[in-house]
Each structure stands twice: as structure tokens, then as C-alpha cells.
PDB file of C-alpha atoms in Angstrom:
ATOM      1  CA  ASP A 120     -75.871  46.714  22.576  1.00 67.00           C
ATOM      2  CA  GLN A 121     -76.056  43.653  23.594  1.00 78.00           C
ATOM      3  CA  GLN A 122     -78.656  42.599  22.809  1.00 91.00           C
ATOM      4  CA  VAL A 123     -77.895  38.759  24.352  1.00 95.00           C
ATOM      5  CA  LYS A 124     -76.705  38.912  28.081  1.00 94.00           C
ATOM      6  CA  GLN A 125     -74.988  36.350  30.611  1.00 96.00           C
ATOM      7  CA  ASN A 126     -74.546  38.919  33.783  1.00 92.00           C
ATOM      8  CA  SER A 127     -72.837  36.074  35.444  1.00 94.00           C
ATOM      9  CA  PRO A 128     -68.849  35.638  34.054  1.00 94.00           C
ATOM     10  CA  SER A 129     -68.400  32.217  35.979  1.00 96.00           C
ATOM     11  CA  LEU A 130     -70.492  30.172  38.872  1.00 97.00           C
ATOM     12  CA  SER A 131     -68.706  26.969  40.376  1.00 97.00           C
ATOM     13  CA  VAL A 132     -70.999  24.582  41.411  1.00 98.00           C
ATOM     14  CA  GLN A 133     -70.746  21.325  43.597  1.00 97.00           C
ATOM     15  CA  GLU A 134     -70.966  17.566  41.791  1.00 97.00           C
ATOM     16  CA  GLY A 135     -74.265  16.628  41.834  1.00 97.00           C
ATOM     17  CA  ARG A 136     -76.111  19.525  42.523  1.00 97.00           C
ATOM     18  CA  ILE A 137     -77.815  22.217  40.366  1.00 98.00           C
ATOM     19  CA  SER A 138     -76.356  24.816  37.993  1.00 98.00           C
ATOM     20  CA  ILE A 139     -78.233  27.021  36.834  1.00 98.00           C
ATOM     21  CA  LEU A 140     -76.844  30.016  34.150  1.00 98.00           C
ATOM     22  CA  ASN A 141     -79.313  32.801  32.896  1.00 98.00           C
ATOM     23  CA  CYS A 142     -79.260  34.750  29.948  1.00 97.00           C
ATOM     24  CA  ASP A 143     -81.685  37.652  29.316  1.00 97.00           C
ATOM     25  CA  TYR A 144     -82.821  39.392  25.649  1.00 97.00           C
ATOM     26  CA  THR A 145     -83.595  42.832  24.344  1.00 95.00           C
ATOM     27  CA  ASN A 146     -85.123  41.931  21.403  1.00 93.00           C
ATOM     28  CA  SER A 147     -88.643  40.545  21.442  1.00 92.00           C
ATOM     29  CA  MET A 148     -88.424  39.390  18.142  1.00 92.00           C
ATOM     30  CA  PHE A 149     -86.534  36.755  19.068  1.00 93.00           C
ATOM     31  CA  ASP A 150     -88.342  33.466  18.592  1.00 91.00           C
ATOM     32  CA  TYR A 151     -85.078  30.693  19.044  1.00 92.00           C
ATOM     33  CA  PHE A 152     -82.712  30.173  21.292  1.00 95.00           C
ATOM     34  CA  LEU A 153     -79.633  27.638  21.656  1.00 94.00           C
ATOM     35  CA  TRP A 154     -77.373  26.558  24.762  1.00 96.00           C
ATOM     36  CA  TYR A 155     -74.437  25.831  23.570  1.00 95.00           C
ATOM     37  CA  LYS A 156     -71.082  24.496  25.826  1.00 96.00           C
ATOM     38  CA  LYS A 157     -67.534  25.177  24.732  1.00 92.00           C
ATOM     39  CA  TYR A 158     -64.549  24.091  26.485  1.00 90.00           C
ATOM     40  CA  PRO A 159     -61.376  25.525  25.685  1.00 83.00           C
ATOM     41  CA  ALA A 160     -59.400  25.677  21.648  1.00 78.00           C
ATOM     42  CA  GLU A 161     -62.786  24.180  20.382  1.00 82.00           C
ATOM     43  CA  GLY A 162     -65.481  25.568  18.682  1.00 86.00           C
ATOM     44  CA  PRO A 163     -69.252  25.327  20.565  1.00 90.00           C
ATOM     45  CA  THR A 164     -71.404  22.349  20.397  1.00 91.00           C
ATOM     46  CA  PHE A 165     -75.191  22.621  20.496  1.00 91.00           C
ATOM     47  CA  LEU A 166     -76.406  21.458  24.113  1.00 95.00           C
ATOM     48  CA  ILE A 167     -80.502  21.982  23.953  1.00 95.00           C
ATOM     49  CA  SER A 168     -82.543  24.316  21.798  1.00 93.00           C
ATOM     50  CA  ILE A 169     -86.712  26.291  22.063  1.00 94.00           C
ATOM     51  CA  SER A 170     -89.044  28.028  20.713  1.00 92.00           C
ATOM     52  CA  SER A 171     -90.557  31.371  21.951  1.00 93.00           C
ATOM     53  CA  ILE A 172     -94.027  29.391  21.760  1.00 94.00           C
ATOM     54  CA  LYS A 173     -92.927  27.249  24.544  1.00 95.00           C
ATOM     55  CA  ASP A 174     -91.732  27.711  28.234  1.00 96.00           C
ATOM     56  CA  LYS A 175     -89.600  24.492  29.045  1.00 97.00           C
ATOM     57  CA  ASN A 176     -87.381  21.926  27.017  1.00 96.00           C
ATOM     58  CA  GLU A 177     -85.485  18.905  28.206  1.00 97.00           C
ATOM     59  CA  ASP A 178     -83.078  16.417  27.632  1.00 95.00           C
ATOM     60  CA  GLY A 179     -81.652  14.254  29.609  1.00 96.00           C
ATOM     61  CA  ARG A 180     -80.051  16.147  32.440  1.00 97.00           C
ATOM     62  CA  PHE A 181     -80.332  19.766  31.000  1.00 97.00           C
ATOM     63  CA  THR A 182     -83.576  21.781  31.021  1.00 98.00           C
ATOM     64  CA  VAL A 183     -83.761  25.111  29.507  1.00 98.00           C
ATOM     65  CA  PHE A 184     -86.757  27.224  30.564  1.00 98.00           C
ATOM     66  CA  LEU A 185     -88.141  30.592  29.177  1.00 98.00           C
ATOM     67  CA  ASN A 186     -89.823  33.354  30.107  1.00 97.00           C
ATOM     68  CA  LYS A 187     -90.775  35.809  27.166  1.00 96.00           C
ATOM     69  CA  SER A 188     -92.451  37.903  29.335  1.00 96.00           C
ATOM     70  CA  ALA A 189     -89.179  38.689  31.580  1.00 97.00           C
ATOM     71  CA  LYS A 190     -86.611  37.943  28.338  1.00 97.00           C
ATOM     72  CA  HIS A 191     -85.163  35.700  30.215  1.00 97.00           C
ATOM     73  CA  LEU A 192     -83.961  32.058  29.829  1.00 97.00           C
ATOM     74  CA  SER A 193     -81.989  29.729  31.494  1.00 98.00           C
ATOM     75  CA  LEU A 194     -80.993  26.867  31.553  1.00 98.00           C
ATOM     76  CA  HIS A 195     -80.705  23.889  34.659  1.00 98.00           C
ATOM     77  CA  ILE A 196     -78.034  20.837  34.422  1.00 98.00           C
ATOM     78  CA  VAL A 197     -78.873  18.425  36.806  1.00 97.00           C
ATOM     79  CA  PRO A 198     -77.068  16.593  38.526  1.00 98.00           C
ATOM     80  CA  SER A 199     -74.205  19.013  37.658  1.00 98.00           C
ATOM     81  CA  GLN A 200     -70.547  17.023  36.751  1.00 97.00           C
ATOM     82  CA  PRO A 201     -67.152  17.192  36.401  1.00 96.00           C
ATOM     83  CA  GLY A 202     -67.752  17.091  32.606  1.00 95.00           C
ATOM     84  CA  ASP A 203     -70.016  19.987  32.632  1.00 97.00           C
ATOM     85  CA  SER A 204     -66.833  22.270  33.487  1.00 97.00           C
ATOM     86  CA  ALA A 205     -67.155  24.376  30.754  1.00 96.00           C
ATOM     87  CA  VAL A 206     -67.822  27.775  28.924  1.00 95.00           C
ATOM     88  CA  TYR A 207     -71.741  28.023  28.446  1.00 97.00           C
ATOM     89  CA  PHE A 208     -73.061  30.851  25.650  1.00 96.00           C
ATOM     90  CA  CYS A 209     -77.142  31.188  24.721  1.00 97.00           C
ATOM     91  CA  ALA A 210     -77.646  31.809  21.620  1.00 95.00           C
ATOM     92  CA  ALA A 211     -80.922  34.265  20.231  1.00 95.00           C
ATOM     93  CA  SER A 212     -82.574  34.145  16.524  1.00 92.00           C
ATOM     94  CA  PHE A 213     -84.934  34.277  14.485  1.00 86.00           C
ATOM     95  CA  LEU A 214     -86.960  31.381  12.946  1.00 77.00           C
ATOM     96  CA  GLY A 215     -86.293  30.026   9.557  1.00 75.00           C
ATOM     97  CA  THR A 216     -82.504  31.780   9.598  1.00 78.00           C
ATOM     98  CA  TYR A 217     -79.328  31.445  10.427  1.00 79.00           C
ATOM     99  CA  LYS A 218     -78.275  34.688  12.396  1.00 83.00           C
ATOM    100  CA  TYR A 219     -77.376  33.905  16.159  1.00 90.00           C
ATOM    101  CA  ILE A 220     -76.727  36.746  18.426  1.00 92.00           C
ATOM    102  CA  PHE A 221     -74.669  35.276  21.378  1.00 93.00           C
ATOM    103  CA  GLY A 222     -74.286  36.308  24.910  1.00 94.00           C
ATOM    104  CA  THR A 223     -70.522  36.412  26.713  1.00 92.00           C
ATOM    105  CA  GLY A 224     -70.410  32.763  28.446  1.00 94.00           C
ATOM    106  CA  THR A 225     -70.579  32.420  31.669  1.00 96.00           C
ATOM    107  CA  ARG A 226     -67.421  29.781  33.069  1.00 96.00           C
ATOM    108  CA  LEU A 227     -69.234  26.799  35.081  1.00 98.00           C
ATOM    109  CA  LYS A 228     -66.451  25.206  36.925  1.00 97.00           C
ATOM    110  CA  VAL A 229     -68.509  21.783  38.552  1.00 97.00           C
ATOM    111  CA  LEU A 230     -66.146  21.393  41.888  1.00 96.00           C
ATOM    112  CA  ALA A 231     -65.740  16.976  42.431  1.00 91.00           C
TER     113      ALA A 231
ATOM    114  CA  GLY B  95     -73.358  13.738  13.729  1.00 71.00           C
ATOM    115  CA  ALA B  96     -71.507  16.620  11.728  1.00 81.00           C
ATOM    116  CA  VAL B  97     -68.583  17.136  11.987  1.00 88.00           C
ATOM    117  CA  VAL B  98     -67.334  20.536  10.703  1.00 93.00           C
ATOM    118  CA  SER B  99     -63.346  20.932  10.210  1.00 93.00           C
ATOM    119  CA  GLN B 100     -61.804  24.054  10.581  1.00 95.00           C
ATOM    120  CA  HIS B 101     -57.148  24.581   9.712  1.00 96.00           C
ATOM    121  CA  PRO B 102     -55.204  25.702  10.989  1.00 96.00           C
ATOM    122  CA  SER B 103     -56.233  25.502  14.436  1.00 94.00           C
ATOM    123  CA  ARG B 104     -53.657  27.632  15.385  1.00 95.00           C
ATOM    124  CA  VAL B 105     -51.577  30.314  13.525  1.00 96.00           C
ATOM    125  CA  ILE B 106     -48.689  32.688  13.957  1.00 96.00           C
ATOM    126  CA  CYS B 107     -48.129  35.677  11.135  1.00 95.00           C
ATOM    127  CA  LYS B 108     -46.112  38.739  10.804  1.00 96.00           C
ATOM    128  CA  SER B 109     -47.924  42.000   9.846  1.00 97.00           C
ATOM    129  CA  GLY B 110     -48.293  42.283   7.014  1.00 96.00           C
ATOM    130  CA  THR B 111     -49.167  39.321   4.872  1.00 96.00           C
ATOM    131  CA  SER B 112     -52.187  37.372   4.699  1.00 97.00           C
ATOM    132  CA  VAL B 113     -53.864  33.702   6.259  1.00 97.00           C
ATOM    133  CA  LYS B 114     -56.382  31.740   4.712  1.00 97.00           C
ATOM    134  CA  ILE B 115     -58.727  29.809   7.096  1.00 97.00           C
ATOM    135  CA  GLU B 116     -60.314  26.928   5.840  1.00 97.00           C
ATOM    136  CA  CYS B 117     -63.979  25.802   6.387  1.00 96.00           C
ATOM    137  CA  ARG B 118     -65.142  22.166   5.246  1.00 95.00           C
ATOM    138  CA  SER B 119     -68.352  20.118   6.447  1.00 92.00           C
ATOM    139  CA  LEU B 120     -67.292  16.549   6.818  1.00 91.00           C
ATOM    140  CA  ASP B 121     -70.751  14.526   5.607  1.00 85.00           C
ATOM    141  CA  PHE B 122     -72.757  16.544   4.977  1.00 86.00           C
ATOM    142  CA  GLN B 123     -72.903  19.659   2.346  1.00 86.00           C
ATOM    143  CA  ALA B 124     -72.958  23.288   3.448  1.00 87.00           C
ATOM    144  CA  THR B 125     -74.686  25.645   0.463  1.00 85.00           C
ATOM    145  CA  THR B 126     -74.218  28.097   3.699  1.00 89.00           C
ATOM    146  CA  MET B 127     -71.685  28.675   5.796  1.00 93.00           C
ATOM    147  CA  PHE B 128     -71.357  31.081   8.252  1.00 94.00           C
ATOM    148  CA  TRP B 129     -67.538  32.954  10.349  1.00 96.00           C
ATOM    149  CA  TYR B 130     -67.482  34.161  13.911  1.00 94.00           C
ATOM    150  CA  ARG B 131     -64.697  36.274  15.595  1.00 94.00           C
ATOM    151  CA  GLN B 132     -64.254  36.439  19.142  1.00 90.00           C
ATOM    152  CA  PHE B 133     -61.930  38.323  20.796  1.00 85.00           C
ATOM    153  CA  PRO B 134     -61.201  37.247  24.570  1.00 81.00           C
ATOM    154  CA  LYS B 135     -63.711  37.215  27.501  1.00 78.00           C
ATOM    155  CA  GLN B 136     -66.329  38.855  24.534  1.00 83.00           C
ATOM    156  CA  SER B 137     -69.077  37.548  22.543  1.00 86.00           C
ATOM    157  CA  LEU B 138     -68.809  34.821  19.033  1.00 90.00           C
ATOM    158  CA  MET B 139     -69.421  37.926  16.590  1.00 92.00           C
ATOM    159  CA  LEU B 140     -70.913  36.814  13.445  1.00 92.00           C
ATOM    160  CA  MET B 141     -68.449  38.355  10.285  1.00 95.00           C
ATOM    161  CA  ALA B 142     -70.130  37.239   6.972  1.00 95.00           C
ATOM    162  CA  THR B 143     -72.001  34.631   5.884  1.00 93.00           C
ATOM    163  CA  SER B 144     -70.543  32.940   2.893  1.00 90.00           C
ATOM    164  CA  ASN B 145     -72.834  30.734   0.155  1.00 87.00           C
ATOM    165  CA  GLU B 146     -71.753  28.436  -2.251  1.00 86.00           C
ATOM    166  CA  GLY B 147     -71.357  29.604  -5.649  1.00 84.00           C
ATOM    167  CA  SER B 148     -71.983  33.559  -5.122  1.00 86.00           C
ATOM    168  CA  LYS B 149     -70.938  36.253  -3.157  1.00 90.00           C
ATOM    169  CA  ALA B 150     -70.863  36.352   1.469  1.00 93.00           C
ATOM    170  CA  THR B 151     -72.755  38.204   2.810  1.00 93.00           C
ATOM    171  CA  TYR B 152     -71.317  41.162   5.427  1.00 95.00           C
ATOM    172  CA  GLU B 153     -71.867  41.936   8.380  1.00 93.00           C
ATOM    173  CA  GLN B 154     -71.924  45.788   9.636  1.00 92.00           C
ATOM    174  CA  GLY B 155     -68.547  47.115  10.044  1.00 92.00           C
ATOM    175  CA  VAL B 156     -66.666  43.879   8.701  1.00 94.00           C
ATOM    176  CA  GLU B 157     -64.388  45.088   6.067  1.00 94.00           C
ATOM    177  CA  LYS B 158     -65.263  42.867   2.311  1.00 93.00           C
ATOM    178  CA  ASP B 159     -61.827  43.404   1.384  1.00 94.00           C
ATOM    179  CA  LYS B 160     -59.490  43.176   4.616  1.00 96.00           C
ATOM    180  CA  PHE B 161     -61.805  39.627   4.912  1.00 97.00           C
ATOM    181  CA  LEU B 162     -61.770  37.573   1.723  1.00 96.00           C
ATOM    182  CA  ILE B 163     -64.634  34.566   2.279  1.00 95.00           C
ATOM    183  CA  ASN B 164     -64.979  31.851  -1.360  1.00 92.00           C
ATOM    184  CA  HIS B 165     -67.701  29.108  -1.076  1.00 90.00           C
ATOM    185  CA  ALA B 166     -66.279  27.830  -4.150  1.00 83.00           C
ATOM    186  CA  SER B 167     -68.061  23.957  -2.593  1.00 89.00           C
ATOM    187  CA  LEU B 168     -70.445  22.919  -1.212  1.00 89.00           C
ATOM    188  CA  THR B 169     -67.751  21.460   1.414  1.00 92.00           C
ATOM    189  CA  LEU B 170     -65.506  24.432   1.658  1.00 94.00           C
ATOM    190  CA  SER B 171     -65.725  27.709   2.579  1.00 94.00           C
ATOM    191  CA  THR B 172     -62.240  30.000   2.643  1.00 95.00           C
ATOM    192  CA  LEU B 173     -61.767  32.886   4.918  1.00 97.00           C
ATOM    193  CA  THR B 174     -58.246  34.720   3.697  1.00 97.00           C
ATOM    194  CA  VAL B 175     -57.461  37.666   6.714  1.00 97.00           C
ATOM    195  CA  THR B 176     -55.217  39.673   4.940  1.00 97.00           C
ATOM    196  CA  SER B 177     -52.603  42.563   4.920  1.00 96.00           C
ATOM    197  CA  ALA B 178     -52.889  40.995   8.683  1.00 96.00           C
ATOM    198  CA  HIS B 179     -52.386  43.239  11.403  1.00 96.00           C
ATOM    199  CA  PRO B 180     -51.660  42.731  15.165  1.00 95.00           C
ATOM    200  CA  GLU B 181     -55.892  44.532  15.791  1.00 94.00           C
ATOM    201  CA  ASP B 182     -56.991  41.251  13.902  1.00 95.00           C
ATOM    202  CA  SER B 183     -55.493  38.270  16.416  1.00 95.00           C
ATOM    203  CA  SER B 184     -58.961  37.081  17.180  1.00 94.00           C
ATOM    204  CA  PHE B 185     -60.295  33.012  17.485  1.00 93.00           C
ATOM    205  CA  TYR B 186     -61.880  33.193  14.503  1.00 96.00           C
ATOM    206  CA  ILE B 187     -64.663  29.908  14.020  1.00 95.00           C
ATOM    207  CA  CYS B 188     -66.949  28.519  10.992  1.00 96.00           C
ATOM    208  CA  SER B 189     -69.512  27.022  11.087  1.00 94.00           C
ATOM    209  CA  ALA B 190     -72.810  25.337   8.962  1.00 92.00           C
ATOM    210  CA  ARG B 191     -76.376  23.941   8.714  1.00 82.00           C
ATOM    211  CA  ALA B 192     -76.154  20.148   8.387  1.00 69.00           C
ATOM    212  CA  GLY B 193     -80.152  19.245   7.043  1.00 58.00           C
ATOM    213  CA  THR B 194     -82.840  19.789   9.536  1.00 51.00           C
ATOM    214  CA  ALA B 195     -82.187  18.609  12.923  1.00 43.00           C
ATOM    215  CA  LEU B 196     -84.598  16.612  15.249  1.00 46.00           C
ATOM    216  CA  SER B 197     -83.597  19.152  17.985  1.00 45.00           C
ATOM    217  CA  GLY B 198     -84.307  21.593  15.759  1.00 48.00           C
ATOM    218  CA  ALA B 199     -84.084  23.619  12.075  1.00 54.00           C
ATOM    219  CA  ASN B 200     -81.678  27.108  13.437  1.00 67.00           C
ATOM    220  CA  VAL B 201     -78.861  24.412  15.114  1.00 81.00           C
ATOM    221  CA  LEU B 202     -75.505  25.038  13.666  1.00 88.00           C
ATOM    222  CA  THR B 203     -72.022  22.676  14.155  1.00 90.00           C
ATOM    223  CA  PHE B 204     -69.717  24.304  14.729  1.00 93.00           C
ATOM    224  CA  GLY B 205     -65.742  23.658  13.778  1.00 94.00           C
ATOM    225  CA  ALA B 206     -62.564  23.838  16.434  1.00 93.00           C
ATOM    226  CA  GLY B 207     -61.462  27.034  15.718  1.00 94.00           C
ATOM    227  CA  SER B 208     -58.438  29.142  14.513  1.00 95.00           C
ATOM    228  CA  ARG B 209     -56.361  31.260  16.938  1.00 94.00           C
ATOM    229  CA  LEU B 210     -55.020  33.712  14.556  1.00 96.00           C
ATOM    230  CA  THR B 211     -51.992  36.164  16.395  1.00 96.00           C
ATOM    231  CA  VAL B 212     -50.265  38.288  14.384  1.00 96.00           C
ATOM    232  CA  LEU B 213     -46.710  39.875  15.164  1.00 96.00           C
TER     233      LEU B 213
END
């Protein structure tokens, strides 16, 4: 049973436009969510996180939105750059623990 | 920032042999490290939690005798895949918590991963 789902395996966006990556979860008890970026042959690197008491968190070009009622979060990248091309994983956890449940990832390709 | 180093990055071995993967926290101490496995086109799955000075905690379905974890110091955890078989071929990634992060208390730093291929 996949508790964290990323239904789009891939996404292509033109440079300068907005990239929107989506993530759905099933367990309403999750209270902390993260986005990681992964390049080939490298480990995931932390991008941005959000706790369940918020509905938005922004860091530069990256914004994460959380809709608890829909059990949905999204990552917005504006403006998208070719260097953003990577696989993006969302993860859910319980605050105070480090047990992450990862989605299957979305491969983002930003076209120059 | 915090760095987690993993070695080797790539290993090929014969079926039946054992392979050891090292995970080091380079500029911080990690009392707890986490081992993940990723099969092609699948998500990262937590295998076990490695605790310095005590036994590792394994996730359901992960054989502890197959995947031996040793966390002998505050900066080193090792994963040994014993009697490896082709179905053990996977991408193994370790992670650690680098104290409290300004961006969130639950942030883990990941190593670059080790790709194991068992022939």
C-alpha cells in the first residue's frame, strides 16, 4: 500500500515557466512533509519542508503548498531553470521521528 | 553544510559473496543513521535504523541476518549484505540527521548511494 504517491512519473517544462510537482498521501496522521531533489548517481538533497500547521512555505524559487483536507501537497518552482532537471521526491513523516515515507518520484526536465 | 559520505559508490560482486558499504558523517556526529534501498523506478524504502552502540532496528520484511548493520562510532555505520544474490542488486543509500536544522527538525542528509550489482 503506497502511502505517498506521485502520480506523474515525468514532467517537461520550458525554461522560465513554472514547474508544479504534485504529491498525495493517505495517512492523515503525517504531520511533516519534505521535498528532495535527486540527480543521477547521487543521493537525494533536501529542498524544502512544511509542517502540517502551515499551508505554505517559501524558499527562493521553491514554494511548497499543503492542502490537508485533500491530503495533497505540491512543489512550485518559479522560474524553472535547466539545472532544476532532476528527479523530485516528496516524503512524509511524523514530526519528531526520522522515518520518511517517500513517493516514487517525478522526473522534471526543464527545456532551454 | 552537513555531508554524508558513502563508499563504495558502485560495487559488483559474485553471487554468494558478502559486500560491505560504509556510511560516514564527515563534519558532525550521528547517533542514528538510516539505510534505504531503491529499486529501479520505485521509491526509497527504509530498511533499518542504525543506532550507535546498540542494535539496529529493522523494518518489516527486511532480514536482519541478511543485512548486517554495525554502528560502531558516532560517525560510521556499515551495512553488510551477506551471501548476496542477484535479487539484492539495488541502490543503497544511507542518511543521517545533522543536529537541528533551521529549515526543519526532521531533515535528513543523504549519502550519494551505493549501487550494488550481484552477478
